[in-house]
Short mmCIF file of C-alpha atoms in Angstrom, two decimals:
data_model
loop_
_atom_site.label_atom_id
_atom_site.label_comp_id
_atom_site.label_asym_id
_atom_site.label_seq_id
_atom_site.Cartn_x
_atom_site.Cartn_y
_atom_site.Cartn_z
CA MET A 1 326.65 229.24 235.07
CA ARG A 2 324.11 226.56 235.92
CA LYS A 3 321.35 228.55 234.13
CA LYS A 4 323.44 228.77 230.94
CA LYS A 5 323.97 225.02 230.83
CA LEU A 6 320.24 224.40 231.23
CA THR A 7 319.43 226.71 228.32
CA VAL A 8 321.90 224.92 226.02
CA LEU A 9 320.46 221.50 226.96
CA ILE A 10 316.90 222.65 226.15
CA PHE A 11 318.02 224.03 222.78
CA VAL A 12 319.79 220.79 221.83
CA SER A 13 316.72 218.69 222.78
CA LEU A 14 314.43 220.86 220.67
CA ALA A 15 316.78 220.61 217.68
CA PHE A 16 316.91 216.82 217.92
CA LEU A 17 313.12 216.59 218.14
CA LEU A 18 312.62 218.80 215.07
CA THR A 19 315.16 216.75 213.07
CA ALA A 20 313.41 213.45 213.90
CA CYS A 21 309.99 214.82 212.93
CA GLY A 22 311.36 216.07 209.62
CA ARG A 23 312.89 212.72 208.75
CA GLN A 24 309.65 210.88 209.58
CA GLY A 25 307.64 213.23 207.39
CA SER A 26 309.88 212.53 204.39
CA GLY A 27 308.68 208.86 204.32
CA LYS A 28 312.07 207.52 203.26
CA GLU A 29 313.12 205.64 206.36
CA THR A 30 309.93 204.43 208.08
CA ALA A 31 309.27 200.70 208.34
CA ALA A 32 305.64 201.11 207.19
CA GLU A 33 306.45 202.82 203.91
CA GLU A 34 308.48 199.98 202.28
CA PRO A 35 305.64 197.36 202.24
CA LEU A 36 303.30 199.98 200.83
CA LYS A 37 305.73 200.56 198.01
CA ILE A 38 305.90 196.80 197.24
CA GLU A 39 302.11 196.44 197.23
CA THR A 40 301.80 199.37 194.89
CA GLU A 41 304.25 197.85 192.42
CA ALA A 42 302.43 194.48 192.48
CA GLY A 43 299.12 196.22 192.05
CA ASN A 44 300.37 198.03 188.97
CA THR A 45 301.45 194.71 187.44
CA ARG A 46 298.00 193.17 187.94
CA LYS A 47 296.39 196.27 186.53
CA GLU A 48 298.41 195.92 183.30
CA GLU A 49 297.19 192.35 182.80
CA THR A 50 293.50 193.23 183.01
CA GLN A 51 293.54 196.80 181.84
CA THR A 52 290.79 197.70 179.33
CA PRO A 53 291.75 200.46 176.84
CA ALA A 54 289.34 203.13 175.73
CA ASP A 55 288.38 201.19 172.57
CA GLY A 56 286.75 198.46 174.76
CA THR A 57 289.15 195.62 173.90
CA GLU A 58 290.88 193.77 176.68
CA LYS A 59 294.63 194.12 176.88
CA THR A 60 296.39 190.86 177.79
CA ALA A 61 299.74 190.33 179.38
CA PRO A 62 302.79 190.26 177.10
CA GLY A 63 303.24 186.90 175.33
CA THR A 64 299.59 185.77 175.81
CA ASP A 65 298.54 186.53 172.24
CA MET A 66 301.32 184.31 170.84
CA GLN A 67 300.37 181.36 173.07
CA GLU A 68 296.70 181.52 172.13
CA GLN A 69 297.50 181.78 168.44
CA GLU A 70 299.72 178.68 168.49
CA GLY A 71 297.16 176.52 170.33
CA LYS A 72 294.03 177.71 168.54
CA VAL A 73 292.20 175.29 166.22
CA PRO A 74 291.21 177.03 162.97
CA GLU A 75 287.48 177.09 162.32
CA THR A 76 287.95 175.06 159.13
CA ASP A 77 289.42 172.20 161.21
CA ALA A 78 286.89 172.33 164.05
CA GLY A 79 285.20 168.94 164.42
CA ASP A 80 287.73 167.29 162.09
CA ASP A 81 288.55 164.60 164.67
CA GLU A 82 287.78 161.46 162.67
CA VAL A 83 289.99 158.44 163.27
CA LYS A 84 290.76 155.35 161.22
CA GLY A 85 291.42 151.82 162.36
CA ARG A 86 291.61 148.26 161.04
CA PHE A 87 289.00 145.77 162.26
CA GLU A 88 288.46 142.07 161.69
CA ILE A 89 284.81 141.22 161.09
CA PHE A 90 283.29 138.32 163.03
CA GLU A 91 279.60 138.77 162.20
CA VAL A 92 277.57 140.80 159.69
CA THR A 93 273.90 141.75 160.05
CA GLN A 94 271.66 144.38 158.50
CA ASP A 95 272.09 146.46 161.66
CA GLY A 96 275.87 146.34 161.89
CA LEU A 97 279.04 144.38 162.54
CA LEU A 98 280.63 142.48 165.35
CA ALA A 99 284.34 143.13 164.90
CA CYS A 100 287.59 143.43 166.79
CA GLY A 101 290.03 146.30 166.53
CA MET A 102 293.51 145.36 165.34
CA ASP A 103 295.44 148.53 166.20
CA ASN A 104 295.50 151.40 168.69
CA ALA A 105 292.42 153.12 167.24
CA TYR A 106 290.34 150.75 169.38
CA PRO A 107 291.83 147.32 170.13
CA GLY A 108 288.74 145.58 171.45
CA LEU A 109 285.48 143.84 170.60
CA CYS A 110 282.85 146.19 169.16
CA ARG A 111 279.29 146.33 167.91
CA ILE A 112 279.47 148.74 164.98
CA GLY A 113 276.57 150.40 163.19
CA HIS A 114 276.66 150.76 159.41
CA GLY A 115 277.52 154.08 157.81
CA ASN A 116 276.80 155.50 154.38
CA ILE A 117 280.10 154.80 152.62
CA LEU A 118 281.20 151.25 151.80
CA GLU A 119 284.05 150.83 149.34
CA ASN A 120 286.41 148.16 148.02
CA GLN A 121 290.16 148.61 147.73
CA ASP A 122 289.75 150.66 144.54
CA GLY A 123 287.26 153.07 146.08
CA GLU A 124 284.27 151.55 144.28
CA THR A 125 280.95 151.27 146.09
CA ILE A 126 280.08 147.83 147.49
CA GLY A 127 277.11 146.30 149.29
CA LEU A 128 276.74 144.53 152.63
CA SER A 129 276.85 141.17 150.87
CA GLU A 130 280.57 141.66 150.30
CA LEU A 131 281.20 141.87 154.04
CA VAL A 132 281.75 138.40 155.50
CA PRO A 133 283.30 137.00 158.70
CA GLY A 134 287.09 136.98 158.55
CA VAL A 135 287.43 140.05 156.32
CA ILE A 136 289.62 142.90 157.59
CA VAL A 137 288.37 146.42 156.88
CA GLU A 138 289.46 149.98 157.53
CA LEU A 139 286.81 151.98 159.36
CA THR A 140 286.52 155.74 159.71
CA TRP A 141 284.44 157.27 162.52
CA ASN A 142 284.37 160.30 164.79
CA GLY A 143 286.46 158.67 167.50
CA GLY A 144 283.63 158.30 170.02
CA VAL A 145 283.08 154.84 171.54
CA GLU A 146 280.25 153.94 173.91
CA GLU A 147 281.63 152.25 177.02
CA SER A 148 279.72 148.97 177.01
CA TYR A 149 280.59 145.38 176.22
CA PRO A 150 281.06 145.02 173.39
CA ALA A 151 281.88 148.69 172.85
CA GLN A 152 279.64 150.51 170.36
CA PHE A 153 280.02 153.12 167.67
CA THR A 154 278.90 153.78 164.08
CA TYR A 155 281.35 154.10 161.22
CA SER A 156 281.04 156.84 158.63
CA ALA A 157 283.09 155.00 156.02
CA LEU A 158 284.24 151.40 155.46
CA LYS A 159 286.94 150.28 153.07
CA LEU A 160 288.08 146.74 152.28
CA THR A 161 291.80 146.16 152.83
CA GLY A 162 292.15 142.93 150.87
CA GLU A 163 293.31 141.20 154.06
CA SER A 164 291.70 138.41 156.06
CA GLY A 165 292.10 137.00 159.53
CA ASN A 166 292.98 133.41 160.41
CA PRO A 167 290.69 131.04 158.44
CA GLU A 168 290.52 128.67 161.43
CA PHE A 169 288.14 131.15 163.05
CA LEU A 170 285.46 130.08 160.57
CA LEU A 171 286.08 126.39 161.29
CA TYR A 172 285.67 126.76 165.03
CA LEU A 173 282.69 129.06 164.59
CA GLN A 174 280.90 126.31 162.63
CA LEU A 175 282.01 123.67 165.13
CA LEU A 176 280.48 125.65 168.02
CA GLN A 177 277.19 126.05 166.15
CA ASP A 178 276.96 122.31 165.49
CA LEU A 179 277.94 121.42 169.05
CA ALA A 180 275.24 123.73 170.42
CA LYS A 181 272.58 122.07 168.25
CA THR A 182 273.63 118.56 169.31
CA ASP A 183 271.90 117.32 172.48
CA PRO A 184 270.31 120.76 173.10
CA GLY A 185 268.94 119.59 176.45
CA LEU A 186 272.37 120.19 177.96
CA ASN A 187 272.02 123.89 177.16
CA GLU A 188 268.71 124.39 178.98
CA GLY A 189 268.56 126.79 181.88
CA ILE A 190 272.07 128.19 181.53
CA THR A 191 272.80 131.88 182.08
CA GLU A 192 276.55 131.77 181.44
CA SER A 193 278.64 129.91 178.90
CA TYR A 194 282.40 129.53 179.28
CA PHE A 195 284.92 128.71 176.58
CA ASP A 196 288.38 127.26 176.91
CA PHE A 197 290.53 128.02 173.85
CA THR A 198 293.89 127.85 175.59
CA SER A 199 295.14 125.08 173.29
CA VAL A 200 293.96 126.77 170.08
CA ALA A 201 297.25 128.18 168.78
CA SER A 202 295.93 129.24 165.37
CA LEU A 203 293.71 132.09 166.63
CA SER A 204 294.65 135.56 167.83
CA GLU A 205 293.45 136.76 171.23
CA GLY A 206 290.90 139.01 169.52
CA GLU A 207 289.56 136.09 167.49
CA LYS A 208 289.24 133.98 170.64
CA GLU A 209 287.30 136.78 172.32
CA GLY A 210 284.95 137.11 169.36
CA LEU A 211 284.49 133.34 169.18
CA ALA A 212 283.55 133.16 172.87
CA TYR A 213 281.08 136.03 172.51
CA LEU A 214 279.35 134.50 169.49
CA GLY A 215 279.47 131.05 171.12
CA GLY A 216 277.45 132.48 173.98
CA THR A 217 274.68 133.42 171.56
CA TYR A 218 274.61 129.82 170.25
CA PHE A 219 274.40 128.23 173.69
CA GLY A 220 271.98 130.77 175.15
CA GLY A 221 274.14 132.34 177.85
CA PHE A 222 276.65 135.19 177.96
CA GLY A 223 279.96 133.92 176.58
CA SER A 224 283.39 134.49 178.12
CA GLN A 225 286.72 132.67 178.27
CA SER A 226 287.66 130.52 181.24
CA THR A 227 289.20 127.15 182.07
CA GLN A 228 287.89 124.34 184.26
CA GLU A 229 290.53 125.12 186.88
CA GLU A 230 289.61 128.79 186.96
CA LEU A 231 285.89 128.03 187.31
CA ALA A 232 286.60 125.58 190.13
CA ALA A 233 288.74 128.16 191.94
CA GLN A 234 285.91 130.70 191.67
CA GLY A 235 283.36 128.22 193.04
CA ILE A 236 281.39 128.16 189.78
CA LEU A 237 282.27 124.55 188.95
CA ASP A 238 281.85 121.83 191.55
CA ARG A 239 283.95 118.74 190.90
CA GLU A 240 281.00 116.47 191.80
CA LYS A 241 277.94 118.49 190.75
CA GLY A 242 279.35 120.31 187.73
CA ILE A 243 278.12 123.78 186.73
CA GLU A 244 274.61 124.52 187.94
CA ASN A 245 273.67 127.46 185.69
CA GLY A 246 276.36 127.36 183.05
CA ILE A 247 278.21 125.26 180.52
CA LEU A 248 281.90 124.87 179.67
CA VAL A 249 282.91 124.41 176.03
CA THR A 250 286.46 123.31 175.25
CA ILE A 251 288.18 123.11 171.89
CA GLU A 252 291.47 121.25 171.76
CA GLU A 253 293.53 121.91 168.64
CA LEU A 254 295.69 118.83 168.03
CA SER A 255 297.40 119.71 164.73
CA ASN A 256 297.25 122.38 162.05
CA GLN A 257 299.28 122.07 158.86
CA ASN A 258 298.75 123.04 155.23
CA GLY A 259 295.07 123.80 155.59
CA LYS A 260 294.30 120.63 157.54
CA VAL A 261 293.25 120.69 161.18
CA THR A 262 292.53 117.96 163.71
CA CYS A 263 290.82 118.79 166.98
CA ASN A 264 288.41 117.72 169.72
CA ALA A 265 285.39 119.65 170.98
CA GLU A 266 283.37 119.16 174.16
CA LYS A 267 280.52 120.81 176.03
CA TYR A 268 280.39 120.01 179.72
CA ARG A 269 277.62 120.56 182.25
CA SER A 270 278.55 117.86 184.75
CA GLY A 271 280.19 114.41 184.95
CA THR A 272 276.93 112.87 183.76
CA GLY A 273 276.02 115.70 181.38
CA ALA A 274 278.54 116.21 178.59
CA TYR A 275 278.88 115.72 174.84
CA TYR A 276 282.06 115.16 172.79
CA PHE A 277 283.14 115.58 169.17
CA HIS A 278 286.22 113.36 169.13
CA ASP A 279 288.91 113.26 166.44
CA VAL A 280 287.54 115.96 164.18
CA THR A 281 289.42 116.25 160.88
CA ALA A 282 288.92 119.39 158.77
CA GLU A 283 290.27 120.66 155.46
CA TYR A 284 290.19 124.18 154.02
CA LYS A 285 289.54 124.39 150.26
CA ASN A 286 288.28 127.20 148.04
CA GLY A 287 287.57 129.41 151.03
CA GLU A 288 285.47 126.80 152.85
CA TRP A 289 285.97 124.29 155.62
CA LYS A 290 284.69 120.75 155.48
CA TYR A 291 285.09 118.46 158.46
CA GLU A 292 284.25 114.99 159.66
CA ILE A 293 283.78 113.81 163.24
CA GLY A 294 285.59 110.61 164.09
CA ALA A 295 283.30 109.75 167.01
CA GLU A 296 280.56 111.38 169.08
CA MET A 297 280.25 110.50 172.76
CA ILE A 298 277.79 111.38 175.49
CA SER A 299 277.99 111.04 179.23
#
């Protein structure tokens, strides 16, 4: 009886062992097989994206061709990136223009080289002599601007707009030239020239920037805008000694009505080194300014 039970137990153990081995060989329930299946599926997906057919062309993933077609620039338009912008001219030379951008094309002070096309409003060819300070033009160029001060680029085409900036710009430009020539000894040895136009309501911010830059060329030092208080706070101006290597030029606009302007102008080096144009009266007629100085004072 005991021998029979032992035989049955051995038979059951062998049957269980054979069943387990058969299930493992099928590969359906082992923990190692499932990750292998996932990796195989991912691998097939990557293979479809980079698969090269027999004709040698590369097969891309679905939807890629449509995206590339929508974003592709046709060859006929390649390089067609010219932009247009309106600029107010402050200075004209044979080499180019000093002008300020008036819109988002480039809203800043620029040195601009001449291009080949210059036209009036009707599209007729014009010469450089028709470009004068105060005129507003439309410029076309390739969009590139050299990062310097002033910024630099060369236009390919220029067209007059028939517009002009504030005529007071020309008055104050002439006033700065005359002030620089008067008592030129005050200008000697300066490396920086500062301009205070805070009370000049008739000019735009771009015109003030251009006026300060050109004023610097008249006085012999780089021109920028600043006030006496700002220079004192920066340690450039000493209340007792003045400005050692610079000069401060201030224009005070007193009134401006119907083409008539009254103002004062001063260049200051120190308390004992300054020159004043006091009570200047100016009138704008036939595109020109004429002014008289009420009194000139020196200290």
